[in-house]
Tab-separated table of C-alpha atoms in Angstrom:
chain	number	residue	atom	x	y	z
A	1	MET	CA	14.332	-48.916	47.255
A	2	THR	CA	14.649	-48.778	43.284
A	3	GLU	CA	16.534	-51.523	41.015
A	4	SER	CA	19.601	-48.676	40.729
A	5	THR	CA	20.079	-49.085	44.275
A	6	ARG	CA	20.128	-52.357	45.381
A	7	SER	CA	22.941	-53.164	42.807
A	8	ARG	CA	25.498	-51.183	44.874
A	9	PRO	CA	28.364	-52.551	46.826
A	10	ALA	CA	27.610	-52.272	50.120
A	11	GLY	CA	29.754	-49.182	51.698
A	12	PRO	CA	32.480	-50.472	53.503
A	13	LEU	CA	31.275	-48.815	56.974
A	14	ALA	CA	27.743	-51.740	56.835
A	15	GLY	CA	26.176	-53.510	59.214
A	16	ILE	CA	27.760	-50.747	61.144
A	17	ARG	CA	24.903	-48.506	62.834
A	18	ILE	CA	26.029	-45.435	64.802
A	19	LEU	CA	24.113	-43.466	67.133
A	20	GLU	CA	24.484	-38.667	66.544
A	21	ILE	CA	24.151	-36.377	69.218
A	22	GLY	CA	24.423	-33.078	68.667
A	23	HIS	CA	24.567	-29.481	67.264
A	24	MET	CA	25.430	-28.030	64.433
A	25	LEU	CA	28.693	-28.870	62.967
A	26	ALA	CA	31.186	-31.324	64.069
A	27	GLY	CA	29.219	-34.611	65.371
A	28	PRO	CA	27.927	-34.012	62.383
A	29	TYR	CA	30.356	-34.067	59.754
A	30	ALA	CA	31.451	-36.534	61.363
A	31	THR	CA	27.882	-38.796	61.527
A	32	MET	CA	27.575	-37.754	57.613
A	33	MET	CA	30.730	-38.407	56.590
A	34	LEU	CA	30.687	-42.415	58.571
A	35	ALA	CA	27.091	-42.813	56.742
A	36	ASP	CA	27.917	-41.661	53.295
A	37	LEU	CA	30.578	-44.677	54.094
A	38	GLY	CA	28.029	-46.980	54.779
A	39	ALA	CA	27.157	-46.574	58.241
A	40	GLU	CA	23.652	-46.546	59.450
A	41	VAL	CA	23.388	-42.994	61.579
A	42	ILE	CA	20.138	-42.204	63.295
A	43	LYS	CA	19.694	-38.964	64.384
A	44	ILE	CA	19.108	-38.375	68.135
A	45	GLU	CA	16.847	-35.039	68.282
A	46	PRO	CA	15.167	-33.751	70.787
A	47	PRO	CA	11.506	-32.388	70.133
A	48	GLY	CA	12.264	-29.550	69.031
A	49	GLY	CA	14.941	-30.870	66.682
A	50	ASP	CA	18.794	-30.068	65.963
A	51	ILE	CA	19.139	-26.314	65.696
A	52	SER	CA	21.052	-26.640	62.812
A	53	ARG	CA	17.482	-26.136	61.907
A	54	GLN	CA	16.831	-23.392	62.908
A	55	VAL	CA	20.072	-21.648	60.165
A	56	GLY	CA	18.316	-23.387	57.265
A	57	ASP	CA	17.792	-26.460	55.246
A	58	SER	CA	20.352	-25.627	52.926
A	59	TYR	CA	22.996	-25.468	56.110
A	60	PHE	CA	21.320	-28.888	57.637
A	61	ALA	CA	21.512	-30.532	54.714
A	62	SER	CA	25.295	-30.233	53.853
A	63	LEU	CA	25.538	-32.246	57.263
A	64	ASN	CA	23.289	-35.109	57.512
A	65	ARG	CA	22.477	-36.181	54.360
A	66	GLY	CA	21.441	-40.044	53.999
A	67	LYS	CA	20.812	-40.456	58.163
A	68	ARG	CA	17.945	-41.491	60.366
A	69	SER	CA	15.878	-38.922	62.300
A	70	ILE	CA	14.602	-39.655	65.540
A	71	CYS	CA	13.292	-37.462	68.599
A	72	VAL	CA	13.960	-39.307	71.993
A	73	ASP	CA	13.488	-37.082	75.194
A	74	LEU	CA	16.292	-37.921	76.790
A	75	THR	CA	14.922	-36.275	80.092
A	76	SER	CA	12.283	-38.637	80.347
A	77	GLU	CA	12.345	-42.363	81.459
A	78	THR	CA	11.159	-43.113	78.146
A	79	GLY	CA	13.262	-41.754	76.859
A	80	GLN	CA	15.506	-42.945	78.008
A	81	ARG	CA	14.384	-46.684	77.504
A	82	GLU	CA	14.260	-45.539	74.464
A	83	PHE	CA	17.431	-44.649	74.671
A	84	GLY	CA	18.980	-47.668	76.453
A	85	GLU	CA	17.251	-49.462	73.335
A	86	LEU	CA	18.643	-47.905	71.022
A	87	ILE	CA	22.586	-48.118	72.261
A	88	SER	CA	21.237	-52.383	73.152
A	89	GLY	CA	21.456	-53.285	68.780
A	90	SER	CA	24.942	-50.082	67.962
A	91	HIS	CA	28.057	-50.271	67.680
A	92	ALA	CA	28.886	-46.277	68.306
A	93	LEU	CA	27.360	-43.265	70.294
A	94	LEU	CA	28.921	-39.893	68.796
A	95	ALA	CA	27.564	-36.799	71.522
A	96	ASN	CA	29.160	-33.522	70.590
A	97	LEU	CA	27.467	-31.765	73.905
A	98	LYS	CA	28.746	-29.601	76.648
A	99	PRO	CA	30.486	-32.301	79.015
A	100	SER	CA	27.861	-31.374	81.368
A	101	ALA	CA	25.249	-32.326	78.859
A	102	ILE	CA	27.112	-35.897	78.612
A	103	ARG	CA	26.767	-36.335	81.814
A	104	ARG	CA	23.107	-35.213	82.991
A	105	TYR	CA	20.987	-37.526	79.827
A	106	GLY	CA	24.058	-40.073	80.804
A	107	LEU	CA	26.116	-40.213	77.447
A	108	THR	CA	29.078	-42.297	78.683
A	109	TYR	CA	30.605	-45.515	78.104
A	110	GLU	CA	30.158	-45.997	82.852
A	111	ALA	CA	26.984	-45.253	82.575
A	112	LEU	CA	25.861	-47.499	78.287
A	113	ARG	CA	27.539	-50.039	79.844
A	114	VAL	CA	25.320	-51.827	81.089
A	115	TRP	CA	22.818	-51.590	77.448
A	116	ASN	CA	26.311	-53.323	75.320
A	117	GLU	CA	28.912	-53.792	77.159
A	118	ARG	CA	30.479	-52.850	73.795
A	119	ILE	CA	29.058	-49.796	72.946
A	120	VAL	CA	31.822	-47.508	71.298
A	121	CYS	CA	30.768	-43.820	73.885
A	122	VAL	CA	33.204	-40.658	71.938
A	123	ALA	CA	32.587	-37.603	73.830
A	124	LEU	CA	32.904	-34.765	71.212
A	125	THR	CA	33.442	-31.464	73.127
A	126	GLY	CA	35.296	-28.101	72.985
A	127	PHE	CA	37.884	-28.419	75.691
A	128	GLY	CA	37.476	-32.360	77.267
A	129	LEU	CA	35.155	-34.260	79.120
A	130	GLU	CA	36.899	-32.673	82.266
A	131	ALA	CA	37.183	-29.700	81.756
A	132	GLY	CA	33.945	-27.763	82.347
A	133	ASP	CA	31.253	-26.018	80.176
A	134	ASP	CA	33.553	-22.928	77.963
A	135	PRO	CA	31.590	-22.271	74.989
A	136	ALA	CA	33.515	-23.492	72.177
A	137	PHE	CA	33.181	-22.549	68.968
A	138	ASP	CA	34.628	-22.699	66.101
A	139	TYR	CA	36.332	-19.482	66.128
A	140	VAL	CA	36.334	-19.466	69.927
A	141	ILE	CA	38.897	-22.411	69.327
A	142	GLN	CA	40.606	-20.952	66.862
A	143	ALA	CA	41.077	-17.599	68.772
A	144	THR	CA	42.352	-20.147	71.709
A	145	THR	CA	44.859	-21.779	70.377
A	146	GLY	CA	46.575	-19.893	68.208
A	147	VAL	CA	45.457	-20.657	64.927
A	148	ALA	CA	43.956	-17.106	64.452
A	149	ALA	CA	47.163	-15.341	65.530
A	150	LEU	CA	49.345	-17.452	62.760
A	151	THR	CA	46.953	-16.083	59.979
A	152	GLY	CA	46.681	-12.699	58.129
A	153	ASP	CA	48.741	-10.133	57.252
A	154	PRO	CA	51.173	-9.323	59.480
A	155	LEU	CA	50.389	-5.799	59.898
A	156	GLY	CA	46.541	-6.366	60.395
A	157	PRO	CA	44.399	-7.848	62.914
A	158	PRO	CA	44.725	-11.920	63.576
A	159	THR	CA	42.465	-13.654	60.307
A	160	LEU	CA	39.694	-16.046	61.383
A	161	PRO	CA	39.918	-18.061	57.828
A	162	GLY	CA	36.359	-18.367	56.347
A	163	TYR	CA	35.027	-21.785	56.684
A	164	SER	CA	34.043	-23.914	59.761
A	165	ALA	CA	37.883	-24.642	60.276
A	166	ALA	CA	38.171	-26.482	64.267
A	167	ASP	CA	34.722	-27.818	63.744
A	168	ASN	CA	35.724	-30.141	60.428
A	169	SER	CA	38.727	-31.552	61.906
A	170	ALA	CA	37.718	-32.165	65.004
A	171	GLY	CA	34.827	-33.804	62.935
A	172	LEU	CA	37.066	-35.818	60.798
A	173	THR	CA	39.196	-37.088	63.918
A	174	ALA	CA	35.791	-38.653	66.412
A	175	ALA	CA	35.218	-40.203	62.379
A	176	LEU	CA	38.072	-42.248	63.235
A	177	GLY	CA	38.413	-42.446	66.498
A	178	LEU	CA	35.200	-44.154	66.514
A	179	LEU	CA	36.625	-46.392	63.947
A	180	ALA	CA	39.687	-47.015	65.846
A	181	GLN	CA	38.203	-48.352	68.851
A	182	ILE	CA	35.383	-50.319	66.996
A	183	VAL	CA	38.402	-51.802	65.052
A	184	SER	CA	39.375	-52.903	67.867
A	185	GLY	CA	36.585	-55.079	69.280
A	186	ARG	CA	36.266	-52.958	72.437
A	187	GLY	CA	33.859	-50.623	74.300
A	188	GLY	CA	34.965	-48.147	75.760
A	189	GLN	CA	35.147	-43.922	75.806
A	190	VAL	CA	36.261	-41.756	73.220
A	191	GLU	CA	37.572	-38.180	74.413
A	192	VAL	CA	38.186	-35.980	70.718
A	193	SER	CA	38.862	-32.421	72.004
A	194	LEU	CA	38.868	-29.266	69.216
A	195	ARG	CA	41.413	-27.342	71.067
A	196	ASP	CA	43.411	-30.255	71.469
A	197	VAL	CA	42.567	-31.039	66.925
A	198	MET	CA	43.661	-27.525	66.800
A	199	LEU	CA	46.987	-28.051	68.272
A	200	SER	CA	47.632	-30.971	66.668
A	201	GLN	CA	46.952	-30.109	63.797
A	202	LEU	CA	49.764	-26.742	64.394
A	203	ASN	CA	52.195	-30.028	63.968
A	204	TYR	CA	55.605	-27.988	63.076
A	205	ARG	CA	54.954	-24.584	63.869
A	206	ALA	CA	55.089	-25.868	68.091
A	207	SER	CA	57.977	-27.662	66.988
A	208	ALA	CA	59.836	-25.884	65.835
A	209	TYR	CA	58.485	-23.778	69.286
A	210	LEU	CA	58.799	-26.326	71.324
A	211	ASN	CA	62.214	-27.362	70.300
A	212	ASP	CA	63.901	-24.784	68.695
A	213	GLY	CA	62.815	-21.930	70.669
A	214	ILE	CA	61.180	-20.257	67.290
A	215	GLU	CA	58.072	-18.730	67.774
A	216	PRO	CA	55.778	-18.290	65.030
A	217	GLN	CA	55.072	-15.456	63.170
A	218	ARG	CA	52.636	-14.068	61.130
A	219	LEU	CA	53.919	-13.733	57.180
A	220	PRO	CA	53.048	-11.638	54.428
A	221	MET	CA	50.503	-13.140	52.022
A	222	GLY	CA	50.343	-16.356	54.030
A	223	ALA	CA	54.212	-16.873	53.273
A	224	HIS	CA	55.348	-20.627	54.887
A	225	SER	CA	57.713	-20.201	57.402
A	226	TYR	CA	60.403	-22.536	56.072
A	227	TYR	CA	60.050	-22.847	51.551
A	228	VAL	CA	60.768	-19.602	49.943
A	229	PRO	CA	59.020	-19.089	48.129
A	230	ALA	CA	55.534	-20.026	48.629
A	231	GLN	CA	52.171	-17.784	49.277
A	232	LEU	CA	50.812	-15.551	47.299
A	233	PHE	CA	52.034	-13.206	44.883
A	234	SER	CA	49.744	-10.403	43.168
A	235	THR	CA	49.558	-10.902	39.376
A	236	ALA	CA	49.178	-8.338	36.476
A	237	ASP	CA	45.443	-10.079	36.876
A	238	GLY	CA	44.349	-11.430	40.683
A	239	PHE	CA	46.570	-13.242	42.410
A	240	LEU	CA	48.699	-16.870	42.198
A	241	ALA	CA	49.351	-19.274	44.726
A	242	LEU	CA	53.040	-20.677	44.108
A	243	PHE	CA	54.515	-23.358	46.125
A	244	ILE	CA	58.185	-24.201	45.639
A	245	THR	CA	59.711	-26.905	47.920
A	246	HIS	CA	62.182	-27.970	46.285
A	247	ASP	CA	66.027	-27.107	44.450
A	248	LYS	CA	64.264	-29.427	41.241
A	249	PHE	CA	60.235	-26.912	41.272
A	250	TRP	CA	62.744	-23.566	41.917
A	251	LYS	CA	65.183	-24.160	38.337
A	252	ILE	CA	61.756	-25.265	36.573
A	253	PHE	CA	60.321	-22.489	37.966
A	254	ALA	CA	62.778	-19.509	37.593
A	255	ALA	CA	63.266	-21.240	33.828
A	256	GLU	CA	60.253	-19.656	33.275
A	257	ALA	CA	60.032	-17.061	34.655
A	258	ASN	CA	63.942	-16.353	33.238
A	259	ILE	CA	65.031	-14.520	36.626
A	260	ALA	CA	67.750	-16.346	38.459
A	261	GLY	CA	68.160	-16.399	42.257
A	262	PRO	CA	70.048	-19.125	44.448
A	263	GLU	CA	69.714	-22.374	43.402
A	264	THR	CA	69.592	-24.520	47.265
A	265	MET	CA	65.887	-23.696	49.887
A	266	THR	CA	68.414	-22.825	52.461
A	267	GLU	CA	69.791	-19.402	50.443
A	268	ARG	CA	66.726	-18.599	49.081
A	269	ALA	CA	64.904	-19.003	53.007
A	270	ALA	CA	68.043	-17.137	54.304
A	271	ARG	CA	67.756	-14.280	51.940
A	272	ARG	CA	63.277	-14.092	51.578
A	273	ASP	CA	63.418	-10.221	50.902
A	274	GLU	CA	65.148	-10.264	47.877
A	275	VAL	CA	64.192	-13.641	46.441
A	276	LEU	CA	60.197	-12.576	47.188
A	277	THR	CA	61.330	-9.537	45.449
A	278	LEU	CA	62.035	-11.233	42.812
A	279	VAL	CA	60.035	-13.477	42.230
A	280	GLY	CA	57.220	-11.175	42.942
A	281	SER	CA	58.582	-8.564	40.249
A	282	ALA	CA	58.585	-11.743	36.639
A	283	LEU	CA	54.971	-13.172	38.266
A	284	ALA	CA	53.749	-10.071	37.601
A	285	THR	CA	54.513	-9.634	34.354
A	286	ASP	CA	51.552	-12.390	33.742
A	287	THR	CA	48.047	-12.491	34.817
A	288	ALA	CA	47.138	-15.387	36.916
A	289	ALA	CA	46.185	-17.647	35.138
A	290	ASN	CA	48.346	-17.040	32.166
A	291	TRP	CA	50.230	-18.243	34.836
A	292	GLU	CA	48.532	-21.528	36.247
A	293	SER	CA	48.321	-22.334	32.289
A	294	ARG	CA	52.720	-21.438	32.119
A	295	LEU	CA	53.434	-23.686	35.364
A	296	ARG	CA	50.890	-26.744	36.041
A	297	PRO	CA	52.211	-28.839	32.569
A	298	LEU	CA	56.263	-28.617	34.045
A	299	GLY	CA	54.995	-30.088	36.927
A	300	VAL	CA	55.421	-26.879	39.245
A	301	PRO	CA	52.717	-26.631	42.163
A	302	VAL	CA	50.728	-23.646	41.279
A	303	ALA	CA	47.324	-21.664	41.167
A	304	ALA	CA	45.264	-18.797	40.708
A	305	VAL	CA	43.840	-18.166	43.390
A	306	ARG	CA	39.859	-18.346	42.664
A	307	THR	CA	36.274	-17.924	44.372
A	308	LEU	CA	34.102	-21.071	46.013
A	309	PRO	CA	31.073	-20.714	42.941
A	310	GLU	CA	34.751	-20.349	40.095
A	311	ALA	CA	35.591	-23.727	41.581
A	312	LEU	CA	32.655	-26.216	41.904
A	313	THR	CA	32.225	-25.011	37.776
A	314	ALA	CA	36.111	-25.558	37.086
A	315	ASN	CA	34.905	-29.172	39.420
A	316	PRO	CA	32.060	-30.156	38.899
A	317	GLU	CA	32.486	-33.658	39.228
A	318	VAL	CA	32.516	-32.851	43.319
A	319	ILE	CA	28.574	-32.169	43.020
A	320	VAL	CA	26.142	-35.142	43.856
A	321	ALA	CA	22.723	-34.754	44.791
A	322	ALA	CA	20.758	-35.566	47.845
A	323	GLY	CA	17.191	-36.004	47.844
A	324	ALA	CA	16.513	-32.233	46.085
A	325	PHE	CA	19.670	-30.787	47.875
A	326	ARG	CA	22.786	-29.930	45.343
A	327	LEU	CA	26.132	-31.191	48.065
A	328	ILE	CA	29.484	-32.215	47.761
A	329	ARG	CA	30.221	-35.855	47.475
A	330	SER	CA	33.137	-37.269	49.904
A	331	PRO	CA	36.171	-36.811	50.180
A	332	ILE	CA	36.558	-40.288	50.543
A	333	ARG	CA	36.558	-42.356	46.854
A	334	ILE	CA	36.710	-45.934	47.133
A	335	ASP	CA	37.136	-48.728	44.346
A	336	GLY	CA	34.475	-50.083	43.957
A	337	TYR	CA	32.196	-48.064	45.807
A	338	GLU	CA	29.666	-45.026	45.280
A	339	PRO	CA	26.961	-43.244	48.278
A	340	ASP	CA	24.227	-43.889	47.953
A	341	TYR	CA	23.936	-39.934	49.565
A	342	GLY	CA	20.068	-39.967	50.924
A	343	ALA	CA	18.262	-36.049	51.685
A	344	PRO	CA	18.507	-34.953	54.942
A	345	PRO	CA	15.964	-36.323	56.848
A	346	ARG	CA	12.554	-34.696	57.886
A	347	LEU	CA	12.532	-33.864	62.298
A	348	ASP	CA	11.143	-38.413	63.404
A	349	GLU	CA	11.361	-39.050	60.067
A	350	HIS	CA	12.165	-42.219	60.970
A	351	GLY	CA	10.728	-42.636	65.286
A	352	GLY	CA	8.277	-45.314	65.708
A	353	ALA	CA	7.798	-48.138	62.946
A	354	ASN	CA	9.827	-46.326	60.723
A	355	LEU	CA	12.772	-46.513	62.220
């Protein structure tokens, strides 16, 4: 430990020990967020390791920085005994496996309370502990919950976003559920499923259908179902995201774009096609970058569409070092605390006396 590390304030989760058993993305992302906040996270891996190690070092590092790794064979009596001893000294276990595996390895609260009455056991699955083992990878969940059907051009096929939205969202939700149960001071079983998380995130879309009978439709250029104009627009060079959610924004934008149109959101929504044509013609007279520089100082929600490399170049402060890897920092900023972004662990690096 370096002198600079010793002098750093402890994280808000210092003293909390969390065990993680899982593969790939959702579970490891959840526990990495907790490790960034100061929790001690022990990644329990099978002898062959988390299968994400096979994807590549950079992939594994992006989900496992700052953790410890030990190999435990949960199929053996010795492994189960070692695991039980870990449970006895921990606050929570997050298991991100198929429901049958969670039960087979004894990773539920009912199975583990004999070791620790206050252990919090989080089961992060595709469809729930009682729903069986149907494959539940991120893209499968986005397809089955209606997310893919809502995404893309209405004249084209359904589209998946370019990142693992279901896995990441479920991971953050699992971390929230885990912390909530720890705060309660009681042990117990917590369940989070990718299906439930994605349906929950369709909040206003689902409410419009359930309460008003409005079936959601894909709109061109990712247009918002309520706000007009709020979507992507083609410009003289590049695409622009313009998000007019209030009449005040419209008044400012219309003045800068030198256009006249319906002044209220109700009118603009009723005359959507007319308004979009008007706005599209105005935005085509300048580049996306120039519109951003013109509108942003006026307080209008707007951004030129950037690639990931362009976004990282524009925001270098989000890049941190974690051992030999450059990664994206924690999105949670706490005054007076800066995470110690440790390197991702080597397989079984902390086994035995190294833990």
